[in-house]
Amino acid sequence: MKLYWASHACSLSPHIALREAGLPFELELVDLRTKRTATGEDFLAVNPKGYVPALKMDDGQVLTEGAVIVQWVADQRPATGLIPPAGTMARYRAQEWLHFIATELHKGFAPLYNKLIPEEVKAAAREKLTARFGLVAAAIETAPYLMGPAFTVADGYAFYTLRTWKRLVRPELPWPSLQAYFERVLARPAVQAALEGERLP
Ligand SMILES: N[C@@H](CCC(=O)N[C@@H](CS)C(=O)NCC(=O)O)C(=O)O
């Protein structure tokens, strides 16, 4: 299996999921500007969408969309509890988080990356993100992780968005309880290993 990734990108979330699941995989760095990989592959031939993450499986199939890749990864190792079983209400709750993180948090940062977007629009995006992160903060007031006592792939994805806030907005998270949550996830050995694996020479 091969995970196509880029630095500071949302591919960190499936990277964490793969390490939490203990699955064997390789990493392939993608240059998102040239669409070539570190070993010279044409990334558009791998994923015509041109963005990471993409997971090439052992049978050659390529799965894209981070919120879906992490579910596939978690389902390979059900005993890890990285996601509740398919068909249960708990699974829909995990999907509810994953979709919220993808569409409201991850994509909520989009205006902040765009140099052509005026500052007032960026300020409005930051305000909206603050309110959305407030919902995450409320969820972790009563439990260590989004789904309760145990870490799930939703936490790995949320962690990426918290890192993005720290990098693009300011080092302090908008809600105090989020900092403790960030540190809890950061301390996990699989998360440490993923961050180490993404350290560029
Ligand atoms: N819908 C995709 C979006 C992934 C995405 O936004 N990837 C960014 C990095 S975080 C990227 O590769 N951008 C480069 C591009 O769009 O060309 C998903 O949820 O996985």
CSV table of C-alpha atoms and ligand atoms in Angstrom, one decimal:
chain,number,residue,atom,x,y,z
A,1,MET,CA,0.0,0.0,0.0
A,2,LYS,CA,1.2,3.5,-0.8
A,3,LEU,CA,0.0,6.8,0.7
A,4,TYR,CA,0.6,9.8,-1.5
A,5,TRP,CA,1.1,12.8,0.8
A,6,ALA,CA,2.4,16.4,0.9
A,7,SER,CA,3.9,18.5,3.5
A,8,HIS,CA,1.5,20.3,5.9
A,9,ALA,CA,-1.4,18.7,4.0
A,10,CYS,CA,-4.5,16.8,5.1
A,11,SER,CA,-2.8,13.5,4.1
A,12,LEU,CA,-1.5,13.6,7.7
A,13,SER,CA,-5.0,12.3,8.7
A,14,PRO,CA,-4.8,9.0,6.8
A,15,HIS,CA,-1.1,8.8,7.7
A,16,ILE,CA,-2.1,8.8,11.4
A,17,ALA,CA,-4.9,6.3,10.7
A,18,LEU,CA,-2.5,3.9,9.0
A,19,ARG,CA,0.0,4.1,11.9
A,20,GLU,CA,-2.8,3.7,14.5
A,21,ALA,CA,-4.1,0.6,12.6
A,22,GLY,CA,-0.6,-0.8,12.4
A,23,LEU,CA,-0.9,-1.5,8.7
A,24,PRO,CA,2.2,-1.8,6.4
A,25,PHE,CA,2.5,1.1,3.9
A,26,GLU,CA,4.9,3.2,2.0
A,27,LEU,CA,4.9,7.0,1.8
A,28,GLU,CA,5.3,8.8,-1.6
A,29,LEU,CA,5.8,12.6,-1.4
A,30,VAL,CA,3.9,14.6,-4.0
A,31,ASP,CA,4.9,18.1,-5.3
A,32,LEU,CA,1.4,19.6,-5.6
A,33,ARG,CA,2.7,22.3,-8.0
A,34,THR,CA,4.4,20.1,-10.6
A,35,LYS,CA,2.1,17.1,-9.9
A,36,ARG,CA,5.1,14.8,-9.8
A,37,THR,CA,6.1,12.5,-7.0
A,38,ALA,CA,9.5,12.2,-5.3
A,39,THR,CA,10.2,9.0,-7.4
A,40,GLY,CA,9.2,10.8,-10.6
A,41,GLU,CA,5.6,9.4,-11.0
A,42,ASP,CA,3.0,11.5,-12.8
A,43,PHE,CA,0.7,12.1,-9.9
A,44,LEU,CA,-2.2,13.0,-12.2
A,45,ALA,CA,-2.0,9.5,-13.6
A,46,VAL,CA,-2.4,8.2,-10.1
A,47,ASN,CA,-5.1,10.6,-9.0
A,48,PRO,CA,-6.6,12.7,-11.8
A,49,LYS,CA,-8.0,15.0,-9.1
A,50,GLY,CA,-4.4,16.2,-8.5
A,51,TYR,CA,-4.7,16.4,-4.8
A,52,VAL,CA,-3.6,14.4,-1.8
A,53,PRO,CA,-4.4,12.1,0.0
A,54,ALA,CA,-4.5,9.2,-2.3
A,55,LEU,CA,-4.1,5.6,-1.2
A,56,LYS,CA,-2.8,3.0,-3.7
A,57,MET,CA,-3.8,-0.4,-2.5
A,58,ASP,CA,-1.9,-3.6,-3.1
A,59,ASP,CA,-4.3,-4.6,-5.9
A,60,GLY,CA,-3.6,-1.3,-7.7
A,61,GLN,CA,-6.9,0.5,-6.9
A,62,VAL,CA,-6.6,4.1,-5.8
A,63,LEU,CA,-8.9,5.4,-3.1
A,64,THR,CA,-9.2,9.2,-2.6
A,65,GLU,CA,-11.0,11.6,-0.3
A,66,GLY,CA,-9.5,11.7,3.2
A,67,ALA,CA,-12.7,11.2,5.1
A,68,VAL,CA,-13.3,8.0,3.2
A,69,ILE,CA,-9.7,6.7,3.2
A,70,VAL,CA,-9.6,6.8,7.0
A,71,GLN,CA,-12.8,4.7,7.2
A,72,TRP,CA,-11.3,2.1,4.8
A,73,VAL,CA,-8.1,2.0,6.9
A,74,ALA,CA,-10.0,1.6,10.2
A,75,ASP,CA,-12.2,-1.1,8.7
A,76,GLN,CA,-9.1,-3.2,7.9
A,77,ARG,CA,-8.4,-3.5,11.6
A,78,PRO,CA,-11.8,-3.6,13.4
A,79,ALA,CA,-10.3,-4.7,16.7
A,80,THR,CA,-8.4,-1.4,17.0
A,81,GLY,CA,-11.8,0.5,17.5
A,82,LEU,CA,-10.6,3.3,15.2
A,83,ILE,CA,-14.2,3.5,13.9
A,84,PRO,CA,-17.4,1.9,15.0
A,85,PRO,CA,-18.7,-1.0,12.9
A,86,ALA,CA,-20.6,-0.1,9.6
A,87,GLY,CA,-24.4,0.0,9.9
A,88,THR,CA,-24.4,1.1,13.6
A,89,MET,CA,-25.7,4.4,14.8
A,90,ALA,CA,-22.2,5.0,16.3
A,91,ARG,CA,-20.7,4.7,12.8
A,92,TYR,CA,-23.1,7.4,11.5
A,93,ARG,CA,-22.0,9.6,14.4
A,94,ALA,CA,-18.3,9.1,13.4
A,95,GLN,CA,-19.2,9.9,9.8
A,96,GLU,CA,-21.1,12.9,11.0
A,97,TRP,CA,-17.8,14.1,12.6
A,98,LEU,CA,-15.7,13.2,9.6
A,99,HIS,CA,-18.0,15.1,7.2
A,100,PHE,CA,-18.1,18.1,9.5
A,101,ILE,CA,-14.3,18.2,9.8
A,102,ALA,CA,-13.9,17.9,6.0
A,103,THR,CA,-16.5,20.4,4.9
A,104,GLU,CA,-16.7,22.9,7.8
A,105,LEU,CA,-13.1,22.8,9.3
A,106,HIS,CA,-10.7,21.6,6.6
A,107,LYS,CA,-12.4,23.5,3.8
A,108,GLY,CA,-13.2,26.4,6.0
A,109,PHE,CA,-9.5,27.3,5.8
A,110,ALA,CA,-9.6,27.6,2.0
A,111,PRO,CA,-9.9,31.4,1.8
A,112,LEU,CA,-6.9,31.8,4.1
A,113,TYR,CA,-4.6,30.1,1.5
A,114,ASN,CA,-5.7,32.4,-1.4
A,115,LYS,CA,-3.7,35.5,-2.0
A,116,LEU,CA,-6.4,37.0,-4.1
A,117,ILE,CA,-9.0,37.0,-1.4
A,118,PRO,CA,-9.4,40.3,0.5
A,119,GLU,CA,-8.6,40.6,4.2
A,120,GLU,CA,-12.3,41.2,5.2
A,121,VAL,CA,-13.3,37.8,3.6
A,122,LYS,CA,-10.4,36.1,5.4
A,123,ALA,CA,-11.5,37.7,8.7
A,124,ALA,CA,-15.0,36.4,8.2
A,125,ALA,CA,-13.6,32.9,7.5
A,126,ARG,CA,-11.5,33.0,10.7
A,127,GLU,CA,-14.7,34.0,12.6
A,128,LYS,CA,-16.7,31.2,11.1
A,129,LEU,CA,-13.9,28.7,11.9
A,130,THR,CA,-13.8,29.9,15.5
A,131,ALA,CA,-17.5,29.2,15.9
A,132,ARG,CA,-17.1,25.8,14.2
A,133,PHE,CA,-14.1,24.9,16.5
A,134,GLY,CA,-16.4,25.8,19.4
A,135,LEU,CA,-18.5,22.8,18.6
A,136,VAL,CA,-15.4,20.6,18.8
A,137,ALA,CA,-14.5,22.2,22.1
A,138,ALA,CA,-17.9,21.5,23.5
A,139,ALA,CA,-17.7,17.9,22.4
A,140,ILE,CA,-14.5,17.3,24.2
A,141,GLU,CA,-15.6,19.0,27.5
A,142,THR,CA,-17.0,15.8,28.7
A,143,ALA,CA,-14.9,13.1,27.0
A,144,PRO,CA,-11.2,12.9,25.9
A,145,TYR,CA,-12.1,12.2,22.3
A,146,LEU,CA,-14.8,13.2,19.8
A,147,MET,CA,-16.5,9.8,20.0
A,148,GLY,CA,-16.1,9.4,23.8
A,149,PRO,CA,-13.4,7.6,25.7
A,150,ALA,CA,-11.5,6.1,22.7
A,151,PHE,CA,-9.5,7.7,19.9
A,152,THR,CA,-11.0,7.3,16.4
A,153,VAL,CA,-10.0,8.4,13.0
A,154,ALA,CA,-12.2,11.5,13.4
A,155,ASP,CA,-9.6,12.7,16.1
A,156,GLY,CA,-6.7,12.2,13.6
A,157,TYR,CA,-8.5,14.4,11.1
A,158,ALA,CA,-9.5,17.0,13.7
A,159,PHE,CA,-5.8,17.1,14.8
A,160,TYR,CA,-4.8,18.1,11.3
A,161,THR,CA,-7.3,21.0,11.3
A,162,LEU,CA,-6.0,22.2,14.7
A,163,ARG,CA,-2.4,22.1,13.4
A,164,THR,CA,-3.6,24.1,10.4
A,165,TRP,CA,-5.2,26.7,12.7
A,166,LYS,CA,-1.9,27.0,14.6
A,167,ARG,CA,0.1,27.4,11.3
A,168,LEU,CA,-2.2,29.7,9.4
A,169,VAL,CA,-4.0,31.8,12.1
A,170,ARG,CA,-2.1,31.9,15.4
A,171,PRO,CA,-0.3,29.5,17.7
A,172,GLU,CA,-3.1,29.7,20.4
A,173,LEU,CA,-6.2,27.6,19.6
A,174,PRO,CA,-9.5,29.6,19.8
A,175,TRP,CA,-10.9,27.6,22.8
A,176,PRO,CA,-8.7,26.6,25.8
A,177,SER,CA,-10.1,23.0,25.9
A,178,LEU,CA,-8.9,22.5,22.4
A,179,GLN,CA,-5.2,22.9,23.5
A,180,ALA,CA,-5.5,20.0,25.9
A,181,TYR,CA,-7.2,17.9,23.2
A,182,PHE,CA,-4.5,18.8,20.7
A,183,GLU,CA,-1.8,17.8,23.2
A,184,ARG,CA,-3.6,14.5,24.0
A,185,VAL,CA,-3.7,13.5,20.4
A,186,LEU,CA,-0.1,14.8,19.8
A,187,ALA,CA,1.2,12.6,22.6
A,188,ARG,CA,-0.1,9.4,20.9
A,189,PRO,CA,2.9,7.3,19.6
A,190,ALA,CA,1.2,6.8,16.2
A,191,VAL,CA,0.8,10.5,15.8
A,192,GLN,CA,4.4,11.2,16.8
A,193,ALA,CA,5.5,8.5,14.3
A,194,ALA,CA,3.4,10.1,11.6
A,195,LEU,CA,4.9,13.6,12.3
A,196,GLU,CA,8.4,12.1,12.3
A,197,GLY,CA,7.7,10.3,9.0
A,198,GLU,CA,6.7,13.6,7.4
A,199,ARG,CA,9.8,15.5,8.5
A,200,LEU,CA,11.5,16.6,5.3
A,201,PRO,CA,15.2,16.4,4.9
B,1,LIG,N1,-11.7,16.6,-1.2
B,1,LIG,C1,-10.3,16.3,-0.9
B,1,LIG,C2,-9.5,17.6,-0.7
B,1,LIG,C3,-8.1,17.3,-0.4
B,1,LIG,C4,-7.3,18.5,-0.4
B,1,LIG,O1,-7.8,19.6,-0.2
B,1,LIG,N2,-5.9,18.3,-0.5
B,1,LIG,C5,-5.0,19.5,-0.6
B,1,LIG,C6,-4.0,19.4,0.5
B,1,LIG,S1,-4.8,19.5,2.2
B,1,LIG,C7,-4.3,19.4,-1.9
B,1,LIG,O2,-3.7,18.4,-2.2
B,1,LIG,N3,-4.4,20.5,-2.7
B,1,LIG,C8,-3.7,20.6,-3.9
B,1,LIG,C9,-4.6,20.9,-5.1
B,1,LIG,O3,-5.8,21.0,-4.9
B,1,LIG,O4,-4.1,21.0,-6.2
B,1,LIG,C10,-10.3,15.4,0.4
B,1,LIG,O5,-11.2,15.7,1.3
B,1,LIG,O6,-9.5,14.5,0.6
